Coordinates of C-alpha atoms in Angstrom, one line a residue:
M9 CA 0.0 0.0 0.0
D10 CA 1.3 3.4 -0.9
F11 CA -0.8 6.4 0.2
T12 CA 1.6 9.0 -1.2
P13 CA -0.5 11.5 -3.1
S14 CA 0.1 12.0 -6.8
E15 CA 1.2 15.4 -8.1
E16 CA -2.3 16.1 -9.2
Q17 CA -3.7 15.2 -5.7
T18 CA -1.1 17.3 -4.0
A19 CA -1.8 20.3 -6.2
A20 CA -5.5 20.0 -5.6
Q21 CA -5.1 19.7 -1.9
G22 CA -2.8 22.7 -1.8
L23 CA -5.3 24.8 -3.8
A24 CA -8.1 23.7 -1.5
A25 CA -6.1 24.5 1.6
R26 CA -5.4 28.0 0.3
I27 CA -9.0 28.7 -0.7
F28 CA -10.6 27.3 2.5
G29 CA -7.9 28.9 4.7
D30 CA -8.3 32.3 3.1
L31 CA -12.0 32.4 2.9
S32 CA -13.5 30.2 5.6
T33 CA -12.6 32.7 8.3
H34 CA -14.2 33.2 11.7
D35 CA -16.0 36.4 10.6
R36 CA -17.4 34.8 7.5
L37 CA -18.6 31.7 9.5
V38 CA -20.3 34.0 12.0
A39 CA -22.0 35.9 9.1
A40 CA -23.1 32.6 7.5
G41 CA -25.0 31.6 10.6
S42 CA -26.4 28.1 10.1
G43 CA -26.4 28.4 6.3
T44 CA -23.9 28.0 3.5
D45 CA -21.3 30.6 2.6
A46 CA -22.5 31.2 -1.0
G47 CA -19.4 33.3 -1.8
L48 CA -17.0 30.5 -0.7
W49 CA -19.0 27.9 -2.7
K50 CA -18.7 30.1 -5.8
E51 CA -14.9 30.4 -5.4
I52 CA -14.5 26.7 -4.8
C53 CA -16.5 25.9 -8.0
A54 CA -14.7 28.6 -10.0
A55 CA -11.4 27.0 -9.0
G56 CA -12.6 23.7 -10.3
L57 CA -12.3 21.7 -7.0
P58 CA -15.4 19.5 -7.7
G59 CA -13.9 18.5 -11.0
A60 CA -10.5 17.9 -9.3
A61 CA -12.3 15.5 -6.9
E62 CA -13.6 13.6 -9.8
E63 CA -10.3 13.4 -11.6
T64 CA -8.1 12.5 -8.6
G65 CA -10.3 9.6 -7.3
L66 CA -11.7 8.9 -3.8
L67 CA -8.2 9.5 -2.2
G68 CA -8.1 12.9 -3.8
L69 CA -11.5 13.7 -2.5
V70 CA -10.5 12.6 1.0
L71 CA -7.5 15.0 0.8
L72 CA -9.8 17.8 -0.2
A73 CA -12.3 16.8 2.5
E74 CA -9.6 17.2 5.1
E75 CA -9.2 20.8 4.1
Q76 CA -12.9 21.5 4.4
G77 CA -13.0 19.9 7.8
R78 CA -9.9 21.7 9.0
T79 CA -11.6 25.0 8.5
T80 CA -15.2 23.8 9.2
A81 CA -16.1 25.5 5.8
Q82 CA -19.9 25.8 5.5
V83 CA -20.3 24.6 1.9
P84 CA -21.9 21.4 0.5
F85 CA -18.6 20.3 -1.2
V86 CA -18.1 16.8 0.1
A87 CA -21.8 16.0 0.1
S88 CA -22.3 17.1 -3.5
C89 CA -19.2 15.2 -4.6
V90 CA -20.1 11.9 -3.1
Y91 CA -23.8 11.9 -3.7
G92 CA -23.8 13.7 -7.0
L93 CA -20.6 13.9 -8.9
L94 CA -18.9 10.5 -8.0
A95 CA -22.2 8.6 -7.7
V96 CA -23.3 9.6 -11.2
A97 CA -19.8 9.1 -12.7
E98 CA -19.5 5.6 -11.3
H99 CA -23.1 4.3 -11.5
G100 CA -25.0 6.5 -14.0
T101 CA -25.9 5.7 -17.6
D102 CA -24.2 7.5 -20.4
A103 CA -27.2 9.8 -20.7
Q104 CA -27.2 10.6 -17.0
R105 CA -23.5 11.4 -17.1
E106 CA -23.9 13.6 -20.1
R107 CA -26.8 15.5 -18.6
L108 CA -25.9 15.8 -14.9
L109 CA -22.1 15.8 -14.6
P110 CA -21.3 19.2 -16.1
S111 CA -23.6 21.0 -13.7
F112 CA -22.2 19.1 -10.7
R113 CA -18.7 19.9 -11.8
D114 CA -19.3 23.7 -12.1
G115 CA -21.5 23.9 -9.0
T116 CA -24.7 25.0 -10.7
A117 CA -26.2 21.8 -9.4
V118 CA -25.8 20.6 -5.8
A119 CA -26.5 17.1 -4.5
A120 CA -27.5 15.9 -1.1
G121 CA -27.8 12.4 0.1
A122 CA -30.9 10.9 1.9
F123 CA -28.9 8.0 3.5
P124 CA -28.8 5.4 4.8
A125 CA -31.6 3.1 3.5
G126 CA -34.0 1.4 5.8
G127 CA -36.3 4.3 6.3
T128 CA -39.9 5.0 5.2
V129 CA -39.1 5.9 1.5
H130 CA -40.6 3.4 -0.9
A131 CA -40.2 3.3 -4.7
E132 CA -42.7 2.3 -7.3
A133 CA -41.3 1.8 -10.8
D134 CA -43.1 3.5 -13.7
R135 CA -44.8 1.2 -16.2
G136 CA -44.0 1.8 -19.8
P137 CA -40.9 2.2 -22.1
D138 CA -38.8 3.9 -19.4
A139 CA -39.8 1.5 -16.6
E140 CA -36.2 0.7 -15.9
E141 CA -35.2 4.3 -15.4
G142 CA -38.2 6.1 -13.9
G143 CA -40.3 5.7 -10.8
R144 CA -42.3 7.4 -8.0
L145 CA -41.2 7.8 -4.4
N146 CA -43.3 8.1 -1.3
G147 CA -42.2 8.6 2.2
S148 CA -40.0 11.0 4.3
V149 CA -36.5 11.4 5.5
P150 CA -36.3 13.3 8.8
L151 CA -32.8 14.7 8.3
V152 CA -30.8 15.3 5.1
P153 CA -27.6 17.4 5.4
W154 CA -27.3 20.3 2.9
L155 CA -30.8 19.7 1.7
R156 CA -31.5 23.5 1.7
D157 CA -28.8 24.0 -0.9
A158 CA -29.6 20.9 -3.0
T159 CA -31.0 20.9 -6.5
H160 CA -30.9 17.1 -6.5
V161 CA -31.2 14.5 -3.7
L162 CA -29.9 11.0 -4.0
V163 CA -32.5 9.0 -2.1
A164 CA -31.8 5.5 -0.8
A165 CA -35.2 3.7 -0.8
A166 CA -36.1 1.0 1.8
D167 CA -35.1 -1.8 -0.7
R168 CA -31.6 -0.2 -1.2
S169 CA -32.3 1.1 -4.6
L170 CA -31.0 4.6 -5.5
W171 CA -33.1 7.3 -7.0
I172 CA -32.3 10.9 -8.1
V173 CA -34.9 13.4 -7.2
R174 CA -35.1 17.1 -8.2
T175 CA -35.9 19.2 -5.1
A176 CA -37.9 21.6 -7.2
G177 CA -40.0 18.8 -8.8
P178 CA -43.6 18.0 -8.0
G179 CA -44.4 15.9 -4.9
V180 CA -41.2 17.1 -3.2
V181 CA -41.4 19.2 0.0
T182 CA -38.4 20.3 2.0
E183 CA -38.5 21.7 5.5
S184 CA -35.6 23.5 7.3
V185 CA -34.1 21.6 10.2
E186 CA -31.4 22.9 12.5
T187 CA -28.7 20.4 13.5
T188 CA -25.7 20.4 15.9
A189 CA -23.4 21.6 13.1
P190 CA -24.6 24.3 10.6
W191 CA -25.1 22.0 7.6
S192 CA -28.1 23.6 6.0
A193 CA -30.1 20.5 6.7
G194 CA -33.7 19.8 6.0
R195 CA -36.5 17.2 6.2
L196 CA -37.5 15.6 2.9
V197 CA -41.1 14.6 2.2
L198 CA -41.9 12.7 -1.0
D199 CA -45.5 12.3 -2.2
G200 CA -45.4 10.5 -5.6
A201 CA -42.3 12.4 -6.5
P202 CA -40.9 11.5 -9.9
A203 CA -37.4 10.0 -9.7
E204 CA -34.9 8.3 -12.0
R205 CA -33.0 5.2 -11.0
L206 CA -29.3 5.3 -10.5
G207 CA -27.3 2.2 -10.9
G208 CA -28.3 -1.4 -10.2
S209 CA -27.5 -4.1 -7.7
G210 CA -24.6 -3.0 -5.4
A211 CA -24.8 0.7 -6.2
Y212 CA -26.2 1.6 -2.8
E213 CA -23.4 -0.2 -1.0
E214 CA -20.7 1.4 -3.2
V215 CA -22.0 4.9 -2.7
L216 CA -22.5 4.4 1.1
A217 CA -18.9 3.1 1.4
G218 CA -17.6 6.0 -0.6
A219 CA -19.5 8.5 1.5
R220 CA -18.3 7.0 4.8
T221 CA -14.7 7.2 3.6
A222 CA -15.1 10.8 2.4
F223 CA -16.8 12.0 5.6
A224 CA -14.1 10.2 7.6
G225 CA -11.7 12.5 5.7
V226 CA -13.7 15.5 6.8
Q227 CA -13.5 14.2 10.4
A228 CA -9.7 13.9 10.1
G229 CA -9.6 17.6 9.1
V230 CA -12.0 18.6 11.9
C231 CA -9.8 16.9 14.4
A232 CA -6.6 18.3 13.0
G233 CA -8.0 21.8 13.2
S234 CA -9.2 21.3 16.7
L235 CA -5.9 20.0 17.8
A236 CA -4.0 22.8 16.1
R237 CA -6.1 25.3 18.0
A238 CA -5.5 23.5 21.2
V239 CA -1.7 23.5 20.6
E240 CA -1.7 27.2 19.9
H241 CA -3.8 27.9 23.0
T242 CA -1.8 25.8 25.4
G243 CA 1.5 27.1 24.0
T244 CA 0.6 30.7 24.6
R245 CA -1.7 30.6 27.7
E246 CA 0.3 30.7 30.9
Q247 CA -0.5 29.4 34.3
F248 CA 1.7 29.7 37.4
G249 CA 4.3 31.5 35.2
R250 CA 4.7 28.9 32.5
P251 CA 2.8 27.8 29.4
L252 CA 0.0 25.3 29.8
S253 CA 1.7 23.1 27.3
T254 CA 4.5 22.3 29.8
N255 CA 2.0 20.5 32.0
Q256 CA 2.4 16.7 31.6
A257 CA -1.3 16.1 31.7
V258 CA -1.8 18.6 28.9
L259 CA 0.9 17.0 26.8
L260 CA -0.5 13.5 27.3
R261 CA -4.0 14.6 26.4
A262 CA -2.8 16.3 23.2
A263 CA -0.6 13.3 22.3
D264 CA -3.6 11.0 22.6
A265 CA -5.7 13.3 20.4
Y266 CA -2.9 13.4 17.8
M267 CA -2.7 9.6 17.7
D268 CA -6.5 9.4 17.3
T269 CA -6.4 11.9 14.5
E270 CA -3.7 10.0 12.6
A271 CA -5.7 6.8 13.0
I272 CA -8.7 8.5 11.4
R273 CA -6.6 9.8 8.6
V274 CA -4.7 6.6 7.8
T275 CA -7.8 4.4 7.8
A276 CA -9.6 6.8 5.5
Y277 CA -6.6 6.9 3.2
E278 CA -6.5 3.1 3.1
A279 CA -10.2 2.7 2.2
A280 CA -9.9 5.4 -0.5
W281 CA -6.7 3.9 -1.9
R282 CA -8.3 0.5 -2.2
H283 CA -11.3 2.0 -3.9
D284 CA -9.1 3.7 -6.5
E285 CA -7.1 0.5 -7.0
G286 CA -10.3 -1.4 -7.7
L287 CA -9.9 -3.6 -4.6
P288 CA -12.7 -4.6 -2.2
Y289 CA -13.0 -1.9 0.5
A290 CA -16.2 -2.4 2.4
E291 CA -14.4 -3.5 5.6
Q292 CA -11.9 -0.6 5.3
A293 CA -14.7 1.9 4.8
L294 CA -16.5 0.7 7.9
T295 CA -13.2 0.8 9.8
S296 CA -12.5 4.4 8.8
A297 CA -16.1 5.3 9.8
W298 CA -15.7 3.7 13.2
W299 CA -12.4 5.5 13.9
A300 CA -13.9 8.8 12.7
S301 CA -16.9 8.3 14.9
E302 CA -15.3 6.9 18.0
A303 CA -11.9 8.6 18.0
G304 CA -13.3 11.8 16.4
R305 CA -15.6 12.3 19.4
R306 CA -12.6 11.9 21.8
V307 CA -10.5 14.4 19.9
V308 CA -13.0 17.2 19.7
H309 CA -13.8 16.7 23.4
A310 CA -10.1 17.0 24.2
G311 CA -9.9 20.2 22.1
Q312 CA -12.6 21.7 24.2
H313 CA -11.1 20.5 27.4
L314 CA -7.6 21.8 26.6
H315 CA -9.1 25.3 26.0
G316 CA -10.6 25.4 29.5
G317 CA -13.3 27.9 29.9
T318 CA -12.4 29.5 26.5
G319 CA -13.7 26.3 24.8
A320 CA -17.2 27.1 26.1
D321 CA -17.2 30.6 24.5
L322 CA -19.2 30.6 21.3
D323 CA -17.2 33.6 20.1
H324 CA -14.1 31.3 20.0
P325 CA -13.8 29.3 16.8
V326 CA -12.8 26.0 18.5
H327 CA -16.5 25.3 19.4
R328 CA -17.2 24.8 15.7
H329 CA -14.8 21.8 15.6
F330 CA -16.7 20.3 18.5
L331 CA -20.0 20.8 16.9
W332 CA -18.8 19.3 13.5
G333 CA -17.1 16.4 15.3
R334 CA -20.3 15.5 17.1
Q335 CA -22.5 15.9 14.0
L336 CA -20.1 13.7 12.0
D337 CA -20.3 11.1 14.7
A338 CA -24.1 11.0 14.2
H339 CA -23.9 11.3 10.4
L340 CA -21.6 8.2 10.2
G341 CA -24.1 6.2 12.2
G342 CA -22.5 6.2 15.7
S343 CA -19.5 4.1 16.6
G344 CA -21.6 1.3 18.2
T345 CA -23.8 0.8 15.1
V346 CA -20.9 1.0 12.7
L347 CA -18.9 -1.5 14.8
Q348 CA -21.9 -3.9 14.8
E349 CA -22.1 -3.7 11.0
L350 CA -18.4 -4.3 10.7
G351 CA -18.6 -7.3 12.9
E352 CA -21.6 -8.7 10.9
L353 CA -19.6 -8.2 7.7
L354 CA -16.6 -10.0 9.1
V355 CA -18.7 -13.0 10.2
K356 CA -20.5 -13.1 6.9
E357 CA -17.2 -13.2 4.9
G358 CA -15.6 -15.7 7.3
P359 CA -11.8 -16.3 7.6
E360 CA -9.7 -15.6 4.5

């Protein structure tokens, strides 16, 4: 295994780091409130970052996702890439790719994901010449991150079929929902909503694994950003005439957080690398999701703790890392649920 980024991946990550670092500032995040920074999204798309995510593979997207998480940038970048751009590129028909990919690349279309399956959404295929492609959806999804920004939603029906729905179409109602992190989330209600099928057998599992890997990359960035702020704070804040960072308990807490962050990063890299190499990666995707959920929660709590009372101040940017870390924990399914799914997969596959 070699996770060394290619020249193209390194260049894309450097560009993302510069744009997110320059524009996802504390003042702009305050101004955005719980919504999306439309100006930042425009800059990201103008720089071609969605297209770069498509060209550099899932590992390239994980590297870009880290930069979004590091600055807690309030844009639907990773969601639109995994549920729109990559999902259509990997599982769409030639006609779907030709029609949808250009708008996902330039950001004029934004995708959200109504995942995972197993909810109340049921699909009924259309009868007629387009029966294999069209259908009607009924049901609701209580929480869809970035739904308020989305022009399209990739819906996972109860039978694990995938359907693309236009949010402006008939039979589609979206309602604003506030979450722990400001992800422009909403509730999706479908009442005979027209939809088009995406992919066939196995497409749901592939998209879900890719999404878990990409959002684990976001969590790696969130944790790295939280830890960087904690290091800066403890290195400059003095107590009893010396920096807090000279306290052994502080050093050990920060060291544990660093090791957890690296574990999230390397497991996400492994899953993404295996995907790009065409190798099975369901176990690795679940492993990265577990680390992102379990260890991510520990890291953002440590970041808050190491800031002391400052960490509870909503005027200090570290609180955003805490909120994002907790929201990502929930979005990935929670460590207990993910671990159970991983265990069931290992039992099903048996010893090699």
